[in-house]
Amino acid sequence: MGLARLAALHGVATTYSPSAGVTVPVPDSTVVAVLAALGVDAATPDSVRTALAAADTAAEERLLPPTVVAWLPVTGPPVAVPPGARVRVHLEDGGTREWRERAPRAGGADERPPAPADWAELPTGLHGLTVRTPDGRTARATLVVAPEAVAPPPGRAHGFLVQLYSLLSARSWGMGDLGDLAELAAWAGRALGAGFVQVNPLHAAVPGAPTDPSPYRPSSRRFPDPVHLRIEDVPEYAYVTGQDRVRLDALVEKAAGLRGTVLRKGALIDRDAVWELKLQALELVLRVPLGPGRWAAYCDFLADRGEALDDHATWCALAEIHGSDWHAWPAGLRDPRSAETARARDELMDRVDFHCRLAWLTDEQLAAASAAARDAGMPVGIVHDLAVGVHPGGADAWAQQDAFAAGMSVGAPPDAFNARGQDWGLPPWRPDVLAASGYAPYRGLLRELLRHAGALRLDHVMGLFRLWWVPIGAEPTEGTYVRYDAEAMLAVLVLEAHRAGAVVIGEDLGTVEPGVRETLSRRGVLGTSVLWFERDWTGTRRPLPPGRWREGCVATATTHDLPSTAARLTGEHVALRHRLGLLTRPLDQERTEDSAEVAEWRACLTRLGLLPEGTHDEEGEIRAVYRFLLRTPARMVGVWLPDAVGDRRPQNMPGTWDQYPNWRLPLADAEGRPLTLEELATSPRLHALMEIFRTAPTPRTGTPGARLS
């Protein structure tokens, strides 16, 4: 009982439910290991008793939690404050508000009139809160005052979902880049009336041989990867002269050859080869001195990003010498604040500055892509994606070591779809350190990502509430849930999105504990609804009528981890999973069940009058799927870009590593022929699909759906 109580005090679960009505105990060894990662010794009965006594004493003495949340409108103290206590709020803008907290009279009336400065007058922001009690005790906390909810998108919007690396133009250097993103946004907004373009995470990757191509296991989530730069769009490119120009032109020719192997010779996207060429080119381009205005802008960038950028660039410079896993560096360099690291930073000053320049140039091109979307009339614009975690050997894990739980990895528990659970190899944030810092690492991350985002998608948004921690070396089945302060995490998210004027989207697919979707909806966070998963799970288990879909979501037919709509309709995804050895049942059984599911959806689309082309027209069936999505009240409807041209191949096959070319496939047509952005823009198949968005009526919300029987 002592260990269970201690675990509960620190938000560590001792049981979990993989399915309804089933409760599984967590091994004591896991609970002890997780508590140790939180700085709590529970290795013996004596240490448990000592830790419990310390926790009880701390709770008795605690006047304020480390972070306090107040939602607008603030109608009273967001946390219990002793009557007669002096309250001082140090406002984010430098001002202060101060008053004495009132004691309620019998019946609820105040003992005196409201003070001139009171809780209700506090502005949104991140403030400092100080409380001094009449008996002389003082406590300080971070006060987050947030709007009630994130603002929704301005009206109904549709747009494209695309993995940027896969979208090559005639100017790309072997993979899609930020110049391509700007072109896509400008064309989609102006020619198709699209309201947004959603891309994969553009976070900085961990360099390696080969580099992990997954955008969901980055070195840093705070800074973008310069591999996405359009080299020719760097202003200094035009001023490279002499032998440097000769060398630069030769690199451009090599880049054209690399692009040609992907588009015309069936080669996979080779991120490492692309970066090798771009790095050589940037070495030449960055020799060009900055003009006075450009220099001033760069200095502003350095001052604004401060220590976070300095740490990131230092890690990049050190990784070039010592390798990309800081755990294997010389001992003194493993601490970003050590004297050895400070000396190395000085010795590598030019290289640190080089990586700072790359971050600045990438930020400029992100801003240009965002501006292109706005100028094209997109009401939302670019939707950026936030991965759930970072690589344990990367820049963020090195620079923010105290904020991450040592010896732990994030994953997922066993469930009906994966009896072995999952281990994603990502270190989790410590909830106690986040709270003590006023959520500074989280705030900094959000601000960076929201600078040039019309919306932000949070991968595995349930992680704001709890995450499955797996002790390193243990099986995923031997993990447990650790709870976070969702109220504080959401308040910071809503506040930062409000400041940026951005929409927030949560990827809430999979196992979601009760109440999470309702809480997210109350705070204005849109969910993610995928056609094939939307069924009447509490009743007939048949496809959910479009009118019964939730309004607060992005509705789409598929995602980067799922089959394209063409592959789903033809059953090709089953054949692919069979070839890769991923089926858990006999092939015939899988095919029979899949065919029945597709037939059920075809019948549904036909009954609703959404399939005038008939059931033997693949393009017509894909259009029918999107007609269905347009019948829902969803605030945003996302078109998986490969669906628009009939691409059969998934961009990622969960459960595979080198068995499938995950994250390395260019966008292709129904025959598997890679398409350039220019070819995409003239595709009759794409324009036929997008025509349904131009002519679709706006659905009424809150109306019952059509019967499907």
XYZ file of C-alpha atoms in Angstrom:
709
model
C 0.000 0.000 0.000
C 2.868 2.351 0.779
C 4.382 2.057 -2.700
C 0.968 2.524 -4.347
C 0.258 5.643 -2.294
C 3.693 7.077 -3.046
C 3.192 6.391 -6.750
C -0.198 8.092 -6.705
C 1.286 11.190 -5.068
C 3.688 11.484 -8.014
C 1.198 10.673 -10.768
C 2.550 7.179 -11.433
C -0.053 4.517 -12.236
C 0.115 1.106 -10.589
C -2.500 -0.449 -12.890
C -3.762 0.160 -16.420
C -6.669 -0.998 -18.598
C -5.726 -2.277 -22.079
C -9.405 -2.812 -22.875
C -12.801 -2.246 -21.317
C -13.289 -4.241 -18.140
C -9.666 -5.426 -17.988
C -7.227 -4.161 -15.349
C -3.548 -5.114 -15.422
C -1.189 -4.480 -12.481
C 2.085 -2.688 -13.154
C 5.191 -4.546 -11.883
C 6.580 -3.065 -8.668
C 9.994 -2.922 -10.333
C 8.568 -0.568 -12.960
C 6.976 1.679 -10.343
C 10.256 1.848 -8.415
C 12.242 2.650 -11.579
C 9.824 5.376 -12.677
C 9.818 6.961 -9.220
C 13.615 6.937 -9.292
C 13.523 8.801 -12.619
C 11.382 11.396 -10.824
C 13.954 11.720 -8.061
C 12.090 9.583 -5.521
C 13.816 6.654 -3.798
C 11.385 3.757 -3.378
C 13.844 0.884 -3.554
C 13.134 -0.467 -0.041
C 10.247 -0.357 2.442
C 12.260 2.077 4.586
C 12.892 4.408 1.640
C 9.202 4.291 0.762
C 8.274 5.321 4.306
C 10.855 8.113 4.232
C 9.635 9.362 0.854
C 6.012 9.299 2.022
C 6.871 11.284 5.136
C 8.751 13.838 3.051
C 5.836 14.122 0.621
C 3.324 14.584 3.440
C 5.474 17.265 5.067
C 5.915 19.088 1.754
C 2.158 19.003 1.145
C 1.436 20.442 4.595
C 3.947 23.253 4.127
C 3.073 24.044 0.517
C 1.226 27.329 0.206
C 1.077 27.353 -3.607
C 1.746 24.810 -6.333
C 4.692 25.762 -8.573
C 2.370 26.738 -11.443
C -1.129 28.174 -11.059
C -3.676 28.329 -13.901
C -6.452 30.863 -14.324
C -8.868 30.742 -17.273
C -10.676 33.815 -18.508
C -12.973 35.099 -17.269
C -11.237 34.945 -13.878
C -13.978 35.169 -11.254
C -11.950 34.480 -8.150
C -8.786 32.902 -6.798
C -7.710 30.037 -9.102
C -6.013 28.413 -6.109
C -6.809 28.431 -2.401
C -5.329 31.550 -0.781
C -5.580 32.034 3.001
C -7.958 34.828 4.062
C -6.126 38.053 4.740
C -3.095 37.054 2.649
C -1.329 39.717 0.592
C -1.444 38.820 -3.099
C 0.985 40.356 -5.549
C 1.019 39.598 -9.267
C 4.098 40.641 -11.214
C 2.686 41.110 -14.682
C 4.525 39.885 -17.719
C 4.721 43.422 -19.106
C 6.477 44.673 -15.990
C 3.540 46.063 -14.014
C 2.223 44.805 -10.712
C -1.151 44.264 -9.088
C -1.506 43.888 -5.350
C -4.363 43.334 -2.928
C -5.331 41.591 0.282
C -7.408 38.484 -0.203
C -10.884 38.824 1.290
C -12.414 36.441 3.784
C -15.992 35.383 2.980
C -18.745 36.246 5.403
C -21.333 33.781 6.486
C -23.622 33.223 3.545
C -20.878 33.959 1.027
C -20.793 37.789 1.211
C -17.414 39.543 1.301
C -16.299 41.307 4.479
C -15.420 44.419 2.439
C -15.918 45.769 -1.115
C -13.770 44.343 -3.910
C -10.254 45.779 -4.064
C -9.386 48.030 -7.064
C -6.987 45.413 -8.386
C -8.435 41.934 -8.222
C -8.304 38.557 -9.949
C -10.885 39.549 -12.552
C -8.671 42.385 -13.803
C -5.671 40.227 -14.654
C -4.664 40.178 -18.336
C -3.689 37.055 -20.225
C -0.047 36.146 -19.923
C 2.631 34.450 -17.868
C 2.909 36.318 -14.604
C 4.652 35.899 -11.281
C 2.412 35.242 -8.275
C 3.519 35.969 -4.698
C 1.349 35.251 -1.657
C 2.277 36.353 1.873
C 0.087 35.070 4.703
C -0.756 37.024 7.863
C 1.577 34.736 9.837
C 4.538 35.664 7.607
C 4.780 32.688 5.253
C 5.612 33.524 1.625
C 5.213 31.475 -1.555
C 5.867 32.181 -5.211
C 4.492 30.564 -8.334
C 4.118 31.064 -12.066
C 0.609 32.263 -12.901
C -0.712 31.342 -16.345
C -3.753 33.389 -17.327
C -5.181 31.954 -20.534
C -8.198 32.613 -22.733
C -11.041 30.171 -22.283
C -10.294 28.413 -25.578
C -8.295 28.536 -28.786
C -10.112 30.459 -31.511
C -11.580 28.150 -34.172
C -10.711 28.436 -37.865
C -12.561 31.284 -39.577
C -15.266 29.227 -41.275
C -15.046 25.893 -43.060
C -11.671 25.208 -44.679
C -10.219 22.455 -46.822
C -6.594 21.859 -47.653
C -3.822 19.415 -48.439
C -1.946 17.061 -46.125
C 1.550 16.406 -47.488
C 4.904 15.020 -46.440
C 7.087 17.885 -47.666
C 10.147 15.775 -48.499
C 7.993 13.756 -50.944
C 6.948 16.790 -53.012
C 9.740 17.504 -55.482
C 9.545 20.316 -58.017
C 11.740 20.915 -61.057
C 13.934 23.024 -58.731
C 14.296 20.669 -55.764
C 17.639 19.201 -54.796
C 16.424 15.615 -54.489
C 13.654 16.200 -51.923
C 10.891 18.728 -51.342
C 11.955 21.988 -49.724
C 10.568 25.228 -48.303
C 10.526 26.817 -51.729
C 8.264 23.988 -52.851
C 6.052 24.544 -49.807
C 5.642 28.216 -50.697
C 4.791 27.300 -54.305
C 2.280 24.659 -53.209
C 0.584 27.061 -50.808
C 0.422 29.879 -53.368
C -1.029 27.605 -56.053
C -3.443 25.715 -53.805
C -4.766 28.904 -52.250
C -5.160 30.896 -55.458
C -6.158 28.193 -57.942
C -8.085 25.763 -55.732
C -9.397 27.894 -52.871
C -7.549 25.741 -50.343
C -7.476 27.090 -46.810
C -4.395 25.314 -45.501
C -1.445 23.034 -46.192
C -0.455 20.633 -43.419
C 3.118 19.305 -43.458
C 5.116 16.732 -41.528
C 7.367 17.889 -38.667
C 10.227 19.983 -40.054
C 12.302 19.550 -36.883
C 16.087 19.241 -37.014
C 17.136 15.632 -37.541
C 19.942 13.757 -35.802
C 22.837 13.549 -38.280
C 24.159 10.065 -38.867
C 25.199 7.467 -41.387
C 22.497 7.049 -42.452
C 20.347 9.721 -40.852
C 17.087 8.440 -39.390
C 14.604 9.661 -42.025
C 11.648 9.708 -39.624
C 10.473 13.266 -38.952
C 9.014 12.040 -35.658
C 12.343 11.269 -33.926
C 14.231 14.548 -34.235
C 17.327 15.971 -32.611
C 15.488 19.185 -31.816
C 11.868 20.204 -31.921
C 12.804 23.816 -31.204
C 14.639 24.470 -34.467
C 13.887 23.411 -38.058
C 16.217 21.354 -40.215
C 18.252 23.320 -42.791
C 17.981 20.373 -45.169
C 14.653 21.995 -46.110
C 16.350 25.168 -47.367
C 15.950 26.251 -50.979
C 19.578 27.203 -51.606
C 18.816 29.526 -54.522
C 16.428 31.533 -52.338
C 19.154 32.510 -49.858
C 19.794 36.186 -50.766
C 23.583 35.815 -50.616
C 23.452 33.042 -53.247
C 23.301 35.635 -56.027
C 26.551 37.261 -54.870
C 28.818 34.209 -54.897
C 31.624 34.933 -57.369
C 34.906 33.573 -58.742
C 35.927 30.015 -58.051
C 33.241 29.740 -55.396
C 30.636 30.376 -58.134
C 32.197 27.673 -60.294
C 32.034 25.214 -57.421
C 28.491 26.290 -56.551
C 27.295 25.833 -60.124
C 28.822 22.358 -60.135
C 26.838 21.522 -56.990
C 23.659 22.755 -58.668
C 24.353 20.353 -61.524
C 24.885 17.485 -59.106
C 21.619 18.402 -57.389
C 19.831 18.220 -60.748
C 21.256 14.755 -61.220
C 20.113 13.702 -57.756
C 16.625 15.051 -58.485
C 16.585 13.141 -61.779
C 17.407 9.821 -60.148
C 14.364 10.194 -57.897
C 11.944 11.483 -60.518
C 13.023 9.438 -63.542
C 15.071 6.457 -62.380
C 13.055 5.134 -59.447
C 15.563 6.028 -56.740
C 14.431 6.651 -53.187
C 14.782 10.064 -51.597
C 18.269 10.178 -50.083
C 18.224 12.791 -47.344
C 21.921 12.322 -46.596
C 22.936 12.879 -50.223
C 20.739 15.984 -50.386
C 22.271 17.387 -47.206
C 25.818 16.671 -48.349
C 25.249 18.833 -51.435
C 23.387 21.559 -49.572
C 26.017 21.706 -46.845
C 28.776 22.204 -49.397
C 26.704 24.895 -51.106
C 25.947 26.672 -47.846
C 29.633 26.702 -46.929
C 30.183 28.740 -50.103
C 27.104 30.948 -49.828
C 27.783 31.892 -46.212
C 31.194 33.281 -47.149
C 29.367 36.231 -48.685
C 29.272 39.080 -46.129
C 25.856 40.181 -44.950
C 24.721 43.659 -45.855
C 23.981 46.105 -43.012
C 20.250 45.383 -43.011
C 20.719 41.640 -43.209
C 23.321 41.798 -40.437
C 20.942 43.719 -38.199
C 18.188 41.174 -38.856
C 20.550 38.318 -38.006
C 21.602 40.017 -34.769
C 17.950 40.440 -33.822
C 17.414 36.734 -34.471
C 20.351 35.819 -32.227
C 19.138 38.093 -29.450
C 15.573 36.805 -29.664
C 16.495 33.097 -29.590
C 19.211 33.556 -26.962
C 20.581 30.588 -25.040
C 18.316 28.066 -26.747
C 19.859 28.783 -30.156
C 23.362 28.950 -28.695
C 22.881 25.491 -27.175
C 21.485 24.068 -30.411
C 24.294 25.448 -32.551
C 26.916 24.311 -30.022
C 25.524 20.776 -30.076
C 25.628 20.795 -33.907
C 29.264 21.962 -33.883
C 30.285 19.385 -31.274
C 28.413 16.606 -33.108
C 30.507 17.268 -36.213
C 33.592 16.360 -34.183
C 32.437 13.842 -31.586
C 29.420 12.178 -33.223
C 25.687 12.663 -32.882
C 25.140 10.939 -29.506
C 26.249 13.245 -26.711
C 26.325 10.342 -24.247
C 29.519 9.165 -26.005
C 31.241 12.567 -25.944
C 34.150 13.342 -23.591
C 32.757 13.614 -20.076
C 33.161 17.375 -19.765
C 31.206 18.048 -22.942
C 28.168 16.067 -21.833
C 27.140 19.011 -19.648
C 26.062 22.062 -21.679
C 26.927 24.351 -18.737
C 30.393 22.957 -17.971
C 33.637 24.892 -18.277
C 34.818 22.381 -20.894
C 31.752 23.076 -23.040
C 32.254 26.824 -22.679
C 35.870 26.473 -23.880
C 34.809 24.264 -26.771
C 32.149 26.785 -27.746
C 34.773 29.529 -27.876
C 37.170 27.360 -29.876
C 34.401 26.459 -32.322
C 32.954 29.967 -32.476
C 32.959 30.126 -36.285
C 31.236 26.772 -36.563
C 28.681 27.669 -33.889
C 27.932 30.858 -35.819
C 27.567 28.832 -39.015
C 24.839 26.706 -37.460
C 23.147 29.805 -36.030
C 23.114 31.248 -39.553
C 21.498 28.065 -40.876
C 18.749 28.332 -38.267
C 18.176 31.965 -39.257
C 18.021 31.230 -42.979
C 15.584 28.360 -42.391
C 13.417 30.593 -40.229
C 13.365 33.200 -43.015
C 12.149 30.642 -45.554
C 9.531 29.332 -43.141
C 8.296 32.914 -42.831
C 8.242 33.236 -46.625
C 6.146 30.068 -46.997
C 3.726 31.337 -44.372
C 3.483 34.687 -46.155
C 2.834 32.942 -49.480
C -0.083 31.081 -47.892
C -1.549 34.275 -46.424
C -1.072 36.204 -49.671
C -2.913 33.411 -51.505
C -5.937 34.030 -49.281
C -5.622 30.952 -47.078
C -7.652 31.567 -43.892
C -5.517 29.090 -41.908
C -2.242 28.813 -43.848
C 0.598 26.448 -43.053
C -0.177 23.777 -40.461
C 3.017 22.665 -38.734
C 3.380 19.384 -36.870
C 4.848 18.878 -33.387
C 6.383 15.445 -32.812
C 5.676 13.816 -29.455
C 9.330 13.691 -28.406
C 13.019 13.942 -29.313
C 15.926 11.591 -29.886
C 17.773 10.776 -26.629
C 21.144 11.585 -28.201
C 20.096 14.831 -29.857
C 20.415 18.544 -29.196
C 17.308 19.077 -27.070
C 18.040 16.096 -24.815
C 21.596 17.431 -24.313
C 20.634 21.046 -23.694
C 17.659 20.297 -21.409
C 18.854 17.223 -19.538
C 17.188 18.188 -16.277
C 13.799 18.346 -17.978
C 13.954 14.771 -19.315
C 13.509 11.593 -17.285
C 16.776 9.665 -17.353
C 16.499 5.969 -18.098
C 12.963 6.202 -19.491
C 11.417 5.957 -22.943
C 7.961 6.925 -24.209
C 5.769 4.313 -25.847
C 2.320 2.767 -25.775
C 0.832 -0.038 -23.658
C -0.430 -3.325 -25.062
C -3.861 -3.061 -26.628
C -6.206 -4.944 -28.936
C -4.079 -4.019 -31.966
C -0.591 -4.621 -30.529
C -0.260 -7.157 -27.735
C 3.426 -6.329 -27.213
C 2.996 -2.580 -26.767
C 5.337 -0.018 -28.297
C 8.618 1.638 -27.341
C 9.307 4.806 -29.349
C 12.778 5.433 -27.968
C 11.984 9.017 -26.909
C 12.810 10.328 -23.413
C 9.784 11.849 -21.642
C 9.620 15.241 -20.021
C 9.556 15.182 -16.215
C 6.232 16.648 -15.093
C 7.714 17.895 -11.816
C 10.516 19.812 -13.555
C 8.095 21.314 -16.072
C 5.845 22.569 -13.288
C 8.750 23.949 -11.238
C 10.018 25.903 -14.256
C 6.618 27.365 -15.078
C 6.642 25.085 -18.134
C 9.522 27.064 -19.642
C 10.800 24.285 -21.984
C 7.267 23.667 -23.259
C 6.536 27.382 -23.670
C 9.736 27.957 -25.610
C 8.991 25.041 -27.897
C 5.466 26.234 -28.660
C 6.548 29.800 -29.320
C 9.185 28.664 -31.780
C 6.801 26.452 -33.716
C 3.966 28.970 -33.737
C 6.035 31.839 -35.169
C 5.179 30.915 -38.742
C 2.184 28.611 -38.264
C -1.437 29.241 -39.054
C -2.157 26.097 -37.077
C -0.216 23.570 -35.046
C -0.906 19.839 -35.012
C 0.182 17.965 -31.880
C 1.118 14.363 -32.510
C -0.313 12.063 -29.803
C -2.065 14.959 -28.081
C -3.067 12.593 -25.261
C 0.503 13.094 -24.040
C -0.633 16.376 -22.501
C -2.513 14.232 -19.992
C -0.367 11.129 -19.543
C 2.418 9.193 -21.245
C 3.412 5.547 -21.142
C 6.922 5.377 -19.631
C 9.046 2.301 -20.296
C 12.261 1.742 -18.314
C 15.120 1.423 -20.795
C 15.937 -2.247 -21.254
C 12.450 -3.399 -20.269
C 9.723 -4.603 -22.591
C 6.960 -2.121 -23.505
C 4.560 -4.352 -21.572
C 6.530 -3.482 -18.426
C 5.828 0.249 -18.578
C 3.279 2.422 -16.834
C 1.415 5.689 -17.273
C 2.774 8.878 -15.747
C 0.354 11.751 -15.442
C 1.036 15.382 -16.351
C -0.807 18.498 -15.198
C -3.103 18.680 -18.223
C -4.707 21.883 -16.963
C -1.350 23.670 -17.017
C -0.204 22.065 -20.285
C -3.444 23.119 -21.971
C -3.365 26.619 -20.506
C 0.121 27.239 -21.874
C -0.912 25.801 -25.243
C -4.061 27.915 -25.462
C -2.210 31.055 -24.388
C 0.599 30.650 -26.914
C -1.810 29.771 -29.737
C -3.900 32.809 -28.831
C -0.843 35.043 -29.024
C 0.098 33.610 -32.421
C -3.466 33.713 -33.757
C -3.165 30.018 -34.577
C -5.547 27.064 -34.653
C -4.602 23.927 -32.660
C -5.209 20.373 -33.870
C -4.709 17.292 -31.724
C -3.941 13.862 -33.160
C -6.265 11.920 -30.869
C -6.337 8.562 -32.638
C -5.907 5.280 -30.787
C -6.451 4.675 -27.077
C -7.922 7.808 -25.488
C -8.930 7.791 -21.840
C -12.431 9.007 -20.957
C -12.859 12.758 -20.748
C -9.779 13.702 -22.776
C -11.576 14.519 -26.027
C -14.217 16.476 -24.125
C -11.551 18.517 -22.299
C -9.667 19.237 -25.517
C -12.884 20.296 -27.229
C -13.762 22.628 -24.367
C -10.416 24.364 -24.865
C -10.901 24.712 -28.616
C -8.422 22.006 -29.660
C -9.668 20.304 -32.818
C -9.484 16.520 -32.983
C -8.574 14.224 -35.874
C -11.270 12.057 -37.440
C -10.307 9.452 -40.046
C -13.052 8.002 -42.231
C -12.302 4.311 -41.679
C -12.308 4.663 -37.885
C -15.572 6.589 -37.578
C -18.194 4.007 -36.702
C -21.097 3.725 -34.323
C -19.002 1.810 -31.807
C -21.696 1.850 -29.111
C -24.460 0.562 -31.355
C -24.537 -0.994 -34.807
C -20.764 -0.609 -35.418
C -21.687 0.557 -38.903
C -20.176 3.655 -40.572
C -21.067 6.760 -38.598
C -23.484 8.990 -40.547
C -21.773 12.228 -41.635
C -24.100 14.419 -39.598
C -23.043 12.621 -36.414
C -19.368 13.420 -36.832
C -17.993 15.996 -34.428
C -17.676 19.546 -35.662
C -14.424 20.244 -33.850
C -12.102 18.158 -35.958
C -10.006 17.818 -39.073
C -11.801 15.181 -41.135
C -9.681 13.147 -43.517
C -9.669 9.843 -45.324
C -6.235 8.697 -44.203
C -2.916 9.702 -42.632
C 0.804 9.199 -43.300
C 0.710 5.975 -41.233
C -2.268 4.476 -43.087
C -2.953 3.234 -46.621
C -3.893 5.748 -49.274
C -7.558 5.713 -50.231
C -6.784 3.983 -53.547
C -4.869 1.233 -51.733
C -7.694 0.861 -49.215
C -10.407 0.616 -51.865
C -8.466 -1.912 -53.961
C -7.218 -3.998 -51.048
C -3.607 -3.458 -52.100
C -2.662 -2.514 -48.540
C -3.456 -6.062 -47.386
C -1.189 -7.528 -50.060
C 1.602 -5.155 -49.035
C 1.314 -6.044 -45.353
C 1.358 -9.729 -46.335
C 4.579 -9.275 -48.328
C 6.157 -7.528 -45.353
C 5.099 -10.249 -42.910
C 2.909 -7.889 -40.866
C -0.339 -9.855 -40.924
C -1.355 -11.533 -37.682
C -4.026 -13.683 -39.339
C -4.185 -15.810 -42.516
C -4.157 -13.789 -45.752
C -7.563 -15.061 -46.888
C -9.162 -14.040 -43.597
C -7.616 -10.556 -43.802
C -8.781 -10.135 -47.395
C -12.293 -11.288 -46.595
C -12.671 -8.891 -43.683
C -11.135 -6.004 -45.619
C -13.391 -6.600 -48.627
C -16.444 -6.665 -46.391
C -15.463 -3.363 -44.779
C -14.876 -1.669 -48.140
C -18.146 -3.073 -49.487
C -19.965 -1.650 -46.469
C -18.517 1.799 -47.151
C -19.360 1.562 -50.872
C -22.946 0.724 -49.965
C -23.022 3.631 -47.528
C -21.733 6.072 -50.162
C -24.242 4.784 -52.679
C -27.199 5.115 -50.286
C -26.222 8.711 -49.577
C -26.110 9.516 -53.273
C -22.408 10.283 -53.171
C -21.287 7.763 -55.780
C -22.919 8.719 -59.088
C -19.955 7.234 -60.980
C -20.812 3.726 -59.779
C -18.757 1.198 -57.829
C -16.332 0.272 -60.614
C -14.742 3.696 -60.981
C -11.741 4.116 -58.679
C -11.453 7.861 -59.153
C -15.193 8.220 -58.620
C -15.005 6.234 -55.403
C -12.215 8.451 -54.075
C -14.273 11.514 -54.941
C -17.216 9.908 -53.132
C -15.102 9.497 -49.995
C -14.329 13.210 -49.992
C -17.940 14.094 -50.784
C -18.778 12.172 -47.626
C -16.247 14.164 -45.612
C -17.777 17.368 -46.935
C -21.158 16.203 -45.617
C -19.770 16.170 -42.088
C -19.764 19.331 -39.947
C -15.962 19.175 -39.552
C -14.354 22.616 -39.384
C -11.436 21.431 -41.540
C -11.332 18.765 -44.257
C -7.905 17.471 -45.198
C -7.068 15.939 -48.584
C -4.175 13.507 -48.419
C -2.219 14.781 -51.427
C -1.348 11.278 -52.715
C -5.119 10.595 -52.884
C -5.462 13.380 -55.435
C -3.254 11.526 -57.931
C -3.993 7.899 -57.007
C -0.715 7.053 -55.264
C -0.947 3.528 -53.822
C 1.977 3.553 -51.418
C 1.929 4.581 -47.740
C 4.646 6.995 -46.691
C 5.249 4.997 -43.521
C 4.537 1.400 -42.547
C 4.420 1.130 -38.736
C 6.182 -1.990 -37.539
C 8.877 -1.869 -40.227
C 12.365 -0.430 -40.352
C 14.511 -1.477 -43.337
C 11.831 -3.792 -44.743
C 10.022 -0.798 -46.287
C 11.275 2.611 -47.550
C 9.587 4.639 -44.829
C 9.758 8.434 -45.258
C 11.710 8.122 -48.542
C 9.071 7.881 -51.263
C 8.350 10.706 -53.715
C 4.752 11.542 -54.542
C 3.647 9.330 -57.457
C 0.653 8.655 -59.672
C -1.476 5.498 -59.758
C 1.193 3.668 -61.768
C 3.933 4.587 -59.332
C 5.512 7.220 -61.582
C 6.930 10.103 -59.528
C 5.265 13.452 -60.147
C 6.771 16.900 -59.854
C 4.898 19.781 -58.271
C 4.486 21.246 -61.762
C 2.916 18.001 -63.021
C 0.713 17.831 -59.959
C -0.661 21.307 -60.683
C -1.819 20.212 -64.141
C -3.153 16.777 -63.144
C -6.698 16.230 -64.519
C -7.300 13.646 -61.770
C -6.406 16.161 -59.062
C -8.567 18.904 -60.554
C -11.522 16.538 -60.873
C -11.231 15.704 -57.169
C -10.842 19.310 -56.081
C -13.866 20.374 -58.129
C -16.112 18.755 -55.526
C -14.804 21.231 -52.939
C -15.669 24.177 -55.172
C -19.259 23.068 -55.637
C -19.955 21.492 -52.228
C -22.661 23.174 -50.115
C -21.751 24.237 -46.589
C -23.147 21.637 -44.164
C -25.427 22.628 -41.338
C -23.951 21.778 -37.956
C -25.802 20.111 -35.132
C -28.203 18.271 -37.449
C -28.797 14.544 -37.325
C -27.071 12.436 -39.938
C -28.787 10.570 -42.726
C -29.740 6.994 -42.007
C -27.344 4.463 -43.470
C -29.785 1.585 -43.622
